[in-house]
Amino acid sequence: MNPIQRVAIAGGTHGNELTGIYLINKFEQFPHLTKRANFKTQTLLGNPKAVSAGRRYIDKDLNRCFGKQNLKDMTLSCYEEIRAKIIQKILEHNGQSPVDVLLDLHSTTSNMGVTIILGSLHPFNLRLAAYISSMNPLIKLYSSAQAGREDVSLKSLGKFGFTIEVGPVAPGTLNAEMFQKTEEIVQGILDYLEKWNQGKISDDKMPLTLYQYVGVIDYPRNEQGKILAMIHPQLQCRDYTALHPGEPIFLTFDGEAIAYTQNTTLYPVFINEAAYYEKGIAMYLTEKQELIV
Ligand SMILES: [Zn+2]
């Protein structure tokens, strides 16, 4: 594999997630923080108009606009569709190669702690994730990659793409602890890449706990799409905790519990994420995998 030559760090892909926005501002004010000996780092604000407006997006979710077809389709004219093509241009080198590593900084209202989302299960991604989590075992690793499911998020523009999600953080707010943890993880990844280029990362196998996406659960809804229940109090904030068949996941407004009916134990994440009500997602379901990479 060729050395890592270019790294991009993005924040503000969602305009109301202040952690990434203020971290990008800091990195742009103090460029030495992201400077490393053997690759170039660039920073960018994903959705400047939404950042100014203090909103997640203007017309549609930018982080769903990076599908290959969408990027080629010049008839798509809403702000985020156009912005996605501009970002692609910004990240291309001489109009041809993708950036080697892309880090996209997000926050969530869910109790996700500090999570690295892997765009693919390429050995390079898995080794990096295992190394970073060995430095800090509290970091959770989530893979959204699944055969036949295209990654349409910003991280897909990198040869190796990672989203960093921290939470719970309310939209439009800063949480100093989460800000520092995000900065720490970015620094850890940049240091790793520098060492990797220098051949200083050992080949020893490492253990890795990976939460692999398997599906989503929506809220119970009526024909008009109105939700009929809330996340059950016993499930609230229980991201990455085993959910067993028969356990309650929703509570109706009349106080009736609705149980999880699948017959396998899975691990929900993004439970009660505010921005996912409109997407028809009450939580993602993941399978917990213990790997050696
Ligand atoms: Zn986000």
mmCIF file of C-alpha atoms and ligand atoms in Angstrom:
data_model
loop_
_atom_site.group_PDB
_atom_site.id
_atom_site.type_symbol
_atom_site.label_atom_id
_atom_site.label_comp_id
_atom_site.label_asym_id
_atom_site.label_seq_id
_atom_site.Cartn_x
_atom_site.Cartn_y
_atom_site.Cartn_z
ATOM 1 C CA MET A 1 0.000 0.000 0.000
ATOM 2 C CA ASN A 2 1.184 3.539 -0.828
ATOM 3 C CA PRO A 3 1.979 5.952 1.995
ATOM 4 C CA ILE A 4 -0.748 8.268 3.237
ATOM 5 C CA GLN A 5 -0.198 11.582 1.491
ATOM 6 C CA ARG A 6 -3.317 13.591 2.139
ATOM 7 C CA VAL A 7 -5.711 13.714 5.086
ATOM 8 C CA ALA A 8 -8.873 15.814 5.328
ATOM 9 C CA ILE A 9 -10.748 16.690 8.507
ATOM 10 C CA ALA A 10 -14.318 17.942 8.147
ATOM 11 C CA GLY A 11 -16.704 19.448 10.674
ATOM 12 C CA GLY A 12 -20.059 21.143 10.304
ATOM 13 C CA THR A 13 -21.364 18.618 7.810
ATOM 14 C CA HIS A 14 -24.401 19.080 10.028
ATOM 15 C CA GLY A 15 -24.653 22.803 10.745
ATOM 16 C CA ASN A 16 -25.897 22.456 14.339
ATOM 17 C CA GLU A 17 -23.203 20.040 15.572
ATOM 18 C CA LEU A 18 -20.902 22.535 17.215
ATOM 19 C CA THR A 19 -18.184 20.146 18.412
ATOM 20 C CA GLY A 20 -16.793 19.593 14.923
ATOM 21 C CA ILE A 21 -17.372 23.191 13.843
ATOM 22 C CA TYR A 22 -15.411 24.684 16.738
ATOM 23 C CA LEU A 23 -12.704 22.076 16.412
ATOM 24 C CA ILE A 24 -12.253 22.924 12.719
ATOM 25 C CA ASN A 25 -12.127 26.614 13.674
ATOM 26 C CA LYS A 26 -9.408 25.790 16.199
ATOM 27 C CA PHE A 27 -7.412 23.695 13.725
ATOM 28 C CA GLU A 28 -7.620 26.496 11.145
ATOM 29 C CA GLN A 29 -6.459 29.051 13.690
ATOM 30 C CA PHE A 30 -3.565 26.824 14.864
ATOM 31 C CA PRO A 31 -2.492 24.781 11.811
ATOM 32 C CA HIS A 32 0.483 23.252 13.646
ATOM 33 C CA LEU A 33 -2.005 21.115 15.624
ATOM 34 C CA THR A 34 -2.806 19.006 12.567
ATOM 35 C CA LYS A 35 0.584 19.262 10.862
ATOM 36 C CA ARG A 36 2.571 16.023 10.624
ATOM 37 C CA ALA A 37 5.950 15.201 9.095
ATOM 38 C CA ASN A 38 4.937 12.955 6.245
ATOM 39 C CA PHE A 39 1.486 13.907 4.944
ATOM 40 C CA LYS A 40 -0.610 17.018 4.284
ATOM 41 C CA THR A 41 -3.746 17.780 6.286
ATOM 42 C CA GLN A 42 -6.579 19.978 5.079
ATOM 43 C CA THR A 43 -9.630 21.063 7.040
ATOM 44 C CA LEU A 44 -13.062 22.106 5.865
ATOM 45 C CA LEU A 45 -16.525 23.065 7.034
ATOM 46 C CA GLY A 46 -18.971 20.762 5.304
ATOM 47 C CA ASN A 47 -22.101 22.889 5.261
ATOM 48 C CA PRO A 48 -21.188 26.560 5.843
ATOM 49 C CA LYS A 49 -24.681 27.870 5.070
ATOM 50 C CA ALA A 50 -26.271 25.540 7.623
ATOM 51 C CA VAL A 51 -23.523 26.435 10.123
ATOM 52 C CA SER A 52 -24.428 30.141 9.718
ATOM 53 C CA ALA A 53 -28.099 29.329 10.118
ATOM 54 C CA GLY A 54 -27.435 27.045 13.111
ATOM 55 C CA ARG A 55 -29.409 24.283 11.444
ATOM 56 C CA ARG A 56 -28.630 20.671 10.571
ATOM 57 C CA TYR A 57 -29.149 21.464 6.886
ATOM 58 C CA ILE A 58 -30.780 23.990 4.553
ATOM 59 C CA ASP A 59 -32.685 21.813 2.027
ATOM 60 C CA LYS A 60 -31.673 18.244 2.829
ATOM 61 C CA ASP A 61 -29.197 16.213 4.862
ATOM 62 C CA LEU A 62 -25.774 16.833 3.273
ATOM 63 C CA ASN A 63 -24.468 13.603 4.759
ATOM 64 C CA ARG A 64 -26.755 11.614 2.440
ATOM 65 C CA CYS A 65 -25.721 13.440 -0.764
ATOM 66 C CA PHE A 66 -22.479 11.612 -1.606
ATOM 67 C CA GLY A 67 -23.882 8.652 -3.527
ATOM 68 C CA LYS A 68 -21.998 8.074 -6.805
ATOM 69 C CA GLN A 69 -25.098 8.727 -8.925
ATOM 70 C CA ASN A 70 -25.966 11.908 -7.024
ATOM 71 C CA LEU A 71 -22.472 13.306 -7.473
ATOM 72 C CA LYS A 72 -22.689 12.786 -11.241
ATOM 73 C CA ASP A 73 -26.232 14.128 -11.588
ATOM 74 C CA MET A 74 -25.943 17.790 -12.591
ATOM 75 C CA THR A 75 -29.720 18.278 -12.572
ATOM 76 C CA LEU A 76 -29.858 18.082 -8.768
ATOM 77 C CA SER A 77 -30.041 21.702 -7.725
ATOM 78 C CA CYS A 78 -30.736 21.997 -4.006
ATOM 79 C CA TYR A 79 -28.060 23.615 -1.842
ATOM 80 C CA GLU A 80 -26.682 20.419 -0.313
ATOM 81 C CA GLU A 81 -26.579 18.531 -3.644
ATOM 82 C CA ILE A 82 -24.500 21.348 -5.109
ATOM 83 C CA ARG A 83 -22.354 21.620 -1.982
ATOM 84 C CA ALA A 84 -21.601 17.860 -2.128
ATOM 85 C CA LYS A 85 -20.100 18.313 -5.619
ATOM 86 C CA ILE A 86 -18.075 21.310 -4.443
ATOM 87 C CA ILE A 87 -16.695 19.281 -1.513
ATOM 88 C CA GLN A 88 -15.762 16.485 -3.892
ATOM 89 C CA LYS A 89 -13.794 19.036 -5.962
ATOM 90 C CA ILE A 90 -12.100 20.484 -2.870
ATOM 91 C CA LEU A 91 -10.964 17.016 -1.794
ATOM 92 C CA GLU A 92 -9.699 15.874 -5.179
ATOM 93 C CA HIS A 93 -6.058 16.298 -5.983
ATOM 94 C CA ASN A 94 -5.499 17.601 -9.538
ATOM 95 C CA GLY A 95 -8.988 16.429 -10.329
ATOM 96 C CA GLN A 96 -8.222 12.723 -10.051
ATOM 97 C CA SER A 97 -7.409 10.988 -6.790
ATOM 98 C CA PRO A 98 -9.539 10.859 -3.653
ATOM 99 C CA VAL A 99 -8.060 12.083 -0.383
ATOM 100 C CA ASP A 100 -6.359 9.161 1.421
ATOM 101 C CA VAL A 101 -7.978 9.533 4.835
ATOM 102 C CA LEU A 102 -11.100 11.529 5.658
ATOM 103 C CA LEU A 103 -12.254 12.233 9.211
ATOM 104 C CA ASP A 104 -15.740 13.706 9.580
ATOM 105 C CA LEU A 105 -16.607 15.095 13.012
ATOM 106 C CA HIS A 106 -20.168 14.764 14.306
ATOM 107 C CA SER A 107 -22.179 14.759 17.503
ATOM 108 C CA THR A 108 -25.386 12.964 18.401
ATOM 109 C CA THR A 109 -28.163 13.302 20.955
ATOM 110 C CA SER A 110 -27.797 9.544 21.619
ATOM 111 C CA ASN A 111 -25.626 8.195 24.407
ATOM 112 C CA MET A 112 -22.939 6.970 22.004
ATOM 113 C CA GLY A 113 -19.965 8.078 24.094
ATOM 114 C CA VAL A 114 -17.035 8.367 21.709
ATOM 115 C CA THR A 115 -17.622 6.287 18.601
ATOM 116 C CA ILE A 116 -15.558 5.781 15.464
ATOM 117 C CA ILE A 117 -17.721 4.790 12.506
ATOM 118 C CA LEU A 118 -15.830 2.794 9.896
ATOM 119 C CA GLY A 119 -16.789 3.308 6.279
ATOM 120 C CA SER A 120 -15.478 -0.089 5.240
ATOM 121 C CA LEU A 121 -13.957 -3.208 6.742
ATOM 122 C CA HIS A 122 -10.691 -2.765 4.826
ATOM 123 C CA PRO A 123 -7.805 -4.161 6.925
ATOM 124 C CA PHE A 124 -6.271 -0.674 7.070
ATOM 125 C CA ASN A 125 -9.437 0.701 8.735
ATOM 126 C CA LEU A 126 -9.692 -2.229 11.135
ATOM 127 C CA ARG A 127 -6.035 -1.983 12.186
ATOM 128 C CA LEU A 128 -6.301 1.753 12.760
ATOM 129 C CA ALA A 129 -9.494 1.270 14.779
ATOM 130 C CA ALA A 130 -7.937 -1.520 16.864
ATOM 131 C CA TYR A 131 -4.887 0.614 17.586
ATOM 132 C CA ILE A 132 -6.923 3.684 18.607
ATOM 133 C CA SER A 133 -9.234 1.642 20.834
ATOM 134 C CA SER A 134 -6.230 -0.064 22.455
ATOM 135 C CA MET A 135 -5.092 3.434 23.531
ATOM 136 C CA ASN A 136 -8.566 4.179 24.917
ATOM 137 C CA PRO A 137 -10.812 1.155 25.531
ATOM 138 C CA LEU A 138 -13.845 3.437 26.091
ATOM 139 C CA ILE A 139 -13.911 4.239 22.381
ATOM 140 C CA LYS A 140 -16.603 2.253 20.587
ATOM 141 C CA LEU A 141 -16.226 1.027 17.015
ATOM 142 C CA TYR A 142 -19.270 0.880 14.796
ATOM 143 C CA SER A 143 -19.336 -0.282 11.194
ATOM 144 C CA SER A 144 -22.106 0.904 8.926
ATOM 145 C CA ALA A 145 -20.622 -1.007 5.994
ATOM 146 C CA GLN A 146 -22.787 -3.756 4.588
ATOM 147 C CA ALA A 147 -22.733 -5.573 1.265
ATOM 148 C CA GLY A 148 -25.092 -3.954 -1.215
ATOM 149 C CA ARG A 149 -25.529 -0.833 0.900
ATOM 150 C CA GLU A 150 -23.819 2.197 -0.629
ATOM 151 C CA ASP A 151 -22.128 4.643 1.721
ATOM 152 C CA VAL A 152 -23.630 8.015 0.784
ATOM 153 C CA SER A 153 -21.993 9.975 3.605
ATOM 154 C CA LEU A 154 -19.122 12.444 3.333
ATOM 155 C CA LYS A 155 -16.607 9.895 4.641
ATOM 156 C CA SER A 156 -17.136 7.889 1.419
ATOM 157 C CA LEU A 157 -15.086 10.530 -0.442
ATOM 158 C CA GLY A 158 -11.942 9.343 1.335
ATOM 159 C CA LYS A 159 -10.067 6.217 0.303
ATOM 160 C CA PHE A 160 -10.311 5.468 4.012
ATOM 161 C CA GLY A 161 -13.162 7.289 5.704
ATOM 162 C CA PHE A 162 -14.101 7.620 9.363
ATOM 163 C CA THR A 163 -16.910 9.454 11.101
ATOM 164 C CA ILE A 164 -16.364 10.404 14.710
ATOM 165 C CA GLU A 165 -19.611 10.604 16.681
ATOM 166 C CA VAL A 166 -19.736 11.872 20.246
ATOM 167 C CA GLY A 167 -22.748 12.055 22.492
ATOM 168 C CA PRO A 168 -25.025 12.762 24.112
ATOM 169 C CA VAL A 169 -24.678 16.370 22.990
ATOM 170 C CA ALA A 170 -27.731 18.537 22.316
ATOM 171 C CA PRO A 171 -27.791 20.181 18.870
ATOM 172 C CA GLY A 172 -26.542 23.756 18.933
ATOM 173 C CA THR A 173 -24.522 23.230 22.106
ATOM 174 C CA LEU A 174 -20.926 22.554 23.059
ATOM 175 C CA ASN A 175 -19.873 20.004 25.642
ATOM 176 C CA ALA A 176 -16.281 20.623 26.735
ATOM 177 C CA GLU A 177 -15.596 16.984 27.635
ATOM 178 C CA MET A 178 -16.825 15.759 24.238
ATOM 179 C CA PHE A 179 -14.892 18.539 22.489
ATOM 180 C CA GLN A 180 -11.673 17.418 24.180
ATOM 181 C CA LYS A 181 -12.350 13.744 23.520
ATOM 182 C CA THR A 182 -12.956 14.455 19.836
ATOM 183 C CA GLU A 183 -9.734 16.445 19.636
ATOM 184 C CA GLU A 184 -7.862 13.637 21.372
ATOM 185 C CA ILE A 185 -9.123 11.047 18.914
ATOM 186 C CA VAL A 186 -8.218 13.226 15.916
ATOM 187 C CA GLN A 187 -4.716 13.704 17.322
ATOM 188 C CA GLY A 188 -4.459 9.958 17.972
ATOM 189 C CA ILE A 189 -5.409 9.143 14.380
ATOM 190 C CA LEU A 190 -2.982 11.724 12.920
ATOM 191 C CA ASP A 191 -0.170 10.321 15.100
ATOM 192 C CA TYR A 192 -1.052 6.795 13.998
ATOM 193 C CA LEU A 193 -0.925 7.780 10.314
ATOM 194 C CA GLU A 194 2.439 9.477 10.776
ATOM 195 C CA LYS A 195 3.858 6.350 12.446
ATOM 196 C CA TRP A 196 2.251 4.120 9.842
ATOM 197 C CA ASN A 197 4.014 6.083 7.081
ATOM 198 C CA GLN A 198 7.275 5.658 8.987
ATOM 199 C CA GLY A 199 6.746 1.904 9.218
ATOM 200 C CA LYS A 200 6.603 2.160 13.009
ATOM 201 C CA ILE A 201 3.290 0.345 13.478
ATOM 202 C CA SER A 202 3.905 -3.265 14.442
ATOM 203 C CA ASP A 203 2.309 -6.131 12.533
ATOM 204 C CA ASP A 204 1.176 -7.873 15.728
ATOM 205 C CA LYS A 205 -2.431 -8.991 15.678
ATOM 206 C CA MET A 206 -4.799 -6.947 17.818
ATOM 207 C CA PRO A 207 -8.234 -7.693 19.290
ATOM 208 C CA LEU A 208 -11.160 -5.545 18.227
ATOM 209 C CA THR A 209 -14.779 -5.282 19.382
ATOM 210 C CA LEU A 210 -16.854 -4.135 16.448
ATOM 211 C CA TYR A 211 -20.557 -3.273 16.424
ATOM 212 C CA GLN A 212 -21.736 -4.184 12.938
ATOM 213 C CA TYR A 213 -24.874 -2.573 11.480
ATOM 214 C CA VAL A 214 -27.631 -5.097 10.753
ATOM 215 C CA GLY A 215 -30.767 -2.957 10.447
ATOM 216 C CA VAL A 216 -33.036 -0.256 11.813
ATOM 217 C CA ILE A 217 -36.198 -0.051 13.886
ATOM 218 C CA ASP A 218 -38.656 2.803 13.326
ATOM 219 C CA TYR A 219 -41.134 4.115 15.863
ATOM 220 C CA PRO A 220 -44.621 2.608 15.722
ATOM 221 C CA ARG A 221 -46.615 5.065 13.566
ATOM 222 C CA ASN A 222 -50.188 5.615 12.372
ATOM 223 C CA GLU A 223 -51.121 5.894 8.677
ATOM 224 C CA GLN A 224 -50.341 9.609 8.731
ATOM 225 C CA GLY A 225 -46.822 8.838 9.919
ATOM 226 C CA LYS A 226 -47.370 10.224 13.431
ATOM 227 C CA ILE A 227 -45.448 8.335 16.095
ATOM 228 C CA LEU A 228 -47.515 6.286 18.542
ATOM 229 C CA ALA A 229 -44.862 5.601 21.162
ATOM 230 C CA MET A 230 -41.634 6.842 22.711
ATOM 231 C CA ILE A 231 -38.357 5.082 23.429
ATOM 232 C CA HIS A 232 -38.984 3.004 26.557
ATOM 233 C CA PRO A 233 -37.290 4.456 29.661
ATOM 234 C CA GLN A 234 -35.457 1.139 30.152
ATOM 235 C CA LEU A 235 -33.860 1.515 26.722
ATOM 236 C CA GLN A 236 -33.103 5.245 26.825
ATOM 237 C CA CYS A 237 -29.319 5.898 26.918
ATOM 238 C CA ARG A 238 -28.598 2.155 26.644
ATOM 239 C CA ASP A 239 -26.632 2.415 23.393
ATOM 240 C CA TYR A 240 -24.212 -0.513 22.962
ATOM 241 C CA THR A 241 -26.043 -2.519 25.646
ATOM 242 C CA ALA A 242 -27.428 -5.977 24.825
ATOM 243 C CA LEU A 243 -31.102 -5.951 23.864
ATOM 244 C CA HIS A 244 -32.695 -9.364 24.448
ATOM 245 C CA PRO A 245 -35.850 -10.721 22.813
ATOM 246 C CA GLY A 246 -38.939 -9.682 24.765
ATOM 247 C CA GLU A 247 -37.390 -6.620 26.405
ATOM 248 C CA PRO A 248 -39.353 -3.359 26.121
ATOM 249 C CA ILE A 249 -38.224 -0.844 23.509
ATOM 250 C CA PHE A 250 -41.173 1.558 23.223
ATOM 251 C CA LEU A 251 -43.768 3.014 25.571
ATOM 252 C CA THR A 252 -47.091 4.245 24.160
ATOM 253 C CA PHE A 253 -48.613 7.501 25.374
ATOM 254 C CA ASP A 254 -51.074 5.335 27.341
ATOM 255 C CA GLY A 255 -48.182 3.727 29.175
ATOM 256 C CA GLU A 256 -48.190 0.409 27.360
ATOM 257 C CA ALA A 257 -44.810 -1.229 26.780
ATOM 258 C CA ILE A 258 -43.944 -2.579 23.319
ATOM 259 C CA ALA A 259 -41.377 -5.368 23.258
ATOM 260 C CA TYR A 260 -38.460 -6.121 20.969
ATOM 261 C CA THR A 261 -39.678 -9.081 18.938
ATOM 262 C CA GLN A 262 -36.653 -10.264 16.937
ATOM 263 C CA ASN A 263 -35.274 -13.560 18.188
ATOM 264 C CA THR A 264 -31.612 -12.607 18.499
ATOM 265 C CA THR A 265 -29.814 -10.447 21.028
ATOM 266 C CA LEU A 266 -28.565 -7.308 19.305
ATOM 267 C CA TYR A 267 -26.957 -4.030 20.389
ATOM 268 C CA PRO A 268 -28.892 -0.838 19.580
ATOM 269 C CA VAL A 269 -27.082 2.418 18.787
ATOM 270 C CA PHE A 270 -28.282 5.929 17.906
ATOM 271 C CA ILE A 271 -31.223 5.360 20.264
ATOM 272 C CA ASN A 272 -33.550 8.387 20.173
ATOM 273 C CA GLU A 273 -31.299 10.490 17.921
ATOM 274 C CA ALA A 274 -33.245 13.739 17.430
ATOM 275 C CA ALA A 275 -32.416 14.083 13.741
ATOM 276 C CA TYR A 276 -33.617 10.553 12.919
ATOM 277 C CA TYR A 277 -37.324 11.036 13.782
ATOM 278 C CA GLU A 278 -37.822 12.409 10.252
ATOM 279 C CA LYS A 279 -35.808 9.555 8.743
ATOM 280 C CA GLY A 280 -37.999 6.853 10.272
ATOM 281 C CA ILE A 281 -35.290 5.568 12.582
ATOM 282 C CA ALA A 282 -35.772 5.041 16.317
ATOM 283 C CA MET A 283 -32.480 3.155 16.601
ATOM 284 C CA TYR A 284 -29.976 1.172 14.575
ATOM 285 C CA LEU A 285 -29.419 -2.457 15.476
ATOM 286 C CA THR A 286 -25.930 -3.893 15.522
ATOM 287 C CA GLU A 287 -24.319 -7.222 16.076
ATOM 288 C CA LYS A 288 -21.378 -7.335 18.486
ATOM 289 C CA GLN A 289 -18.344 -8.993 16.925
ATOM 290 C CA GLU A 290 -15.039 -9.904 18.554
ATOM 291 C CA LEU A 291 -12.328 -9.876 15.898
ATOM 292 C CA ILE A 292 -8.591 -10.322 15.716
ATOM 293 C CA VAL A 293 -7.120 -7.994 13.097
HETATM 294 ZN ZN ZN B 1 -24.023 14.709 12.322
#
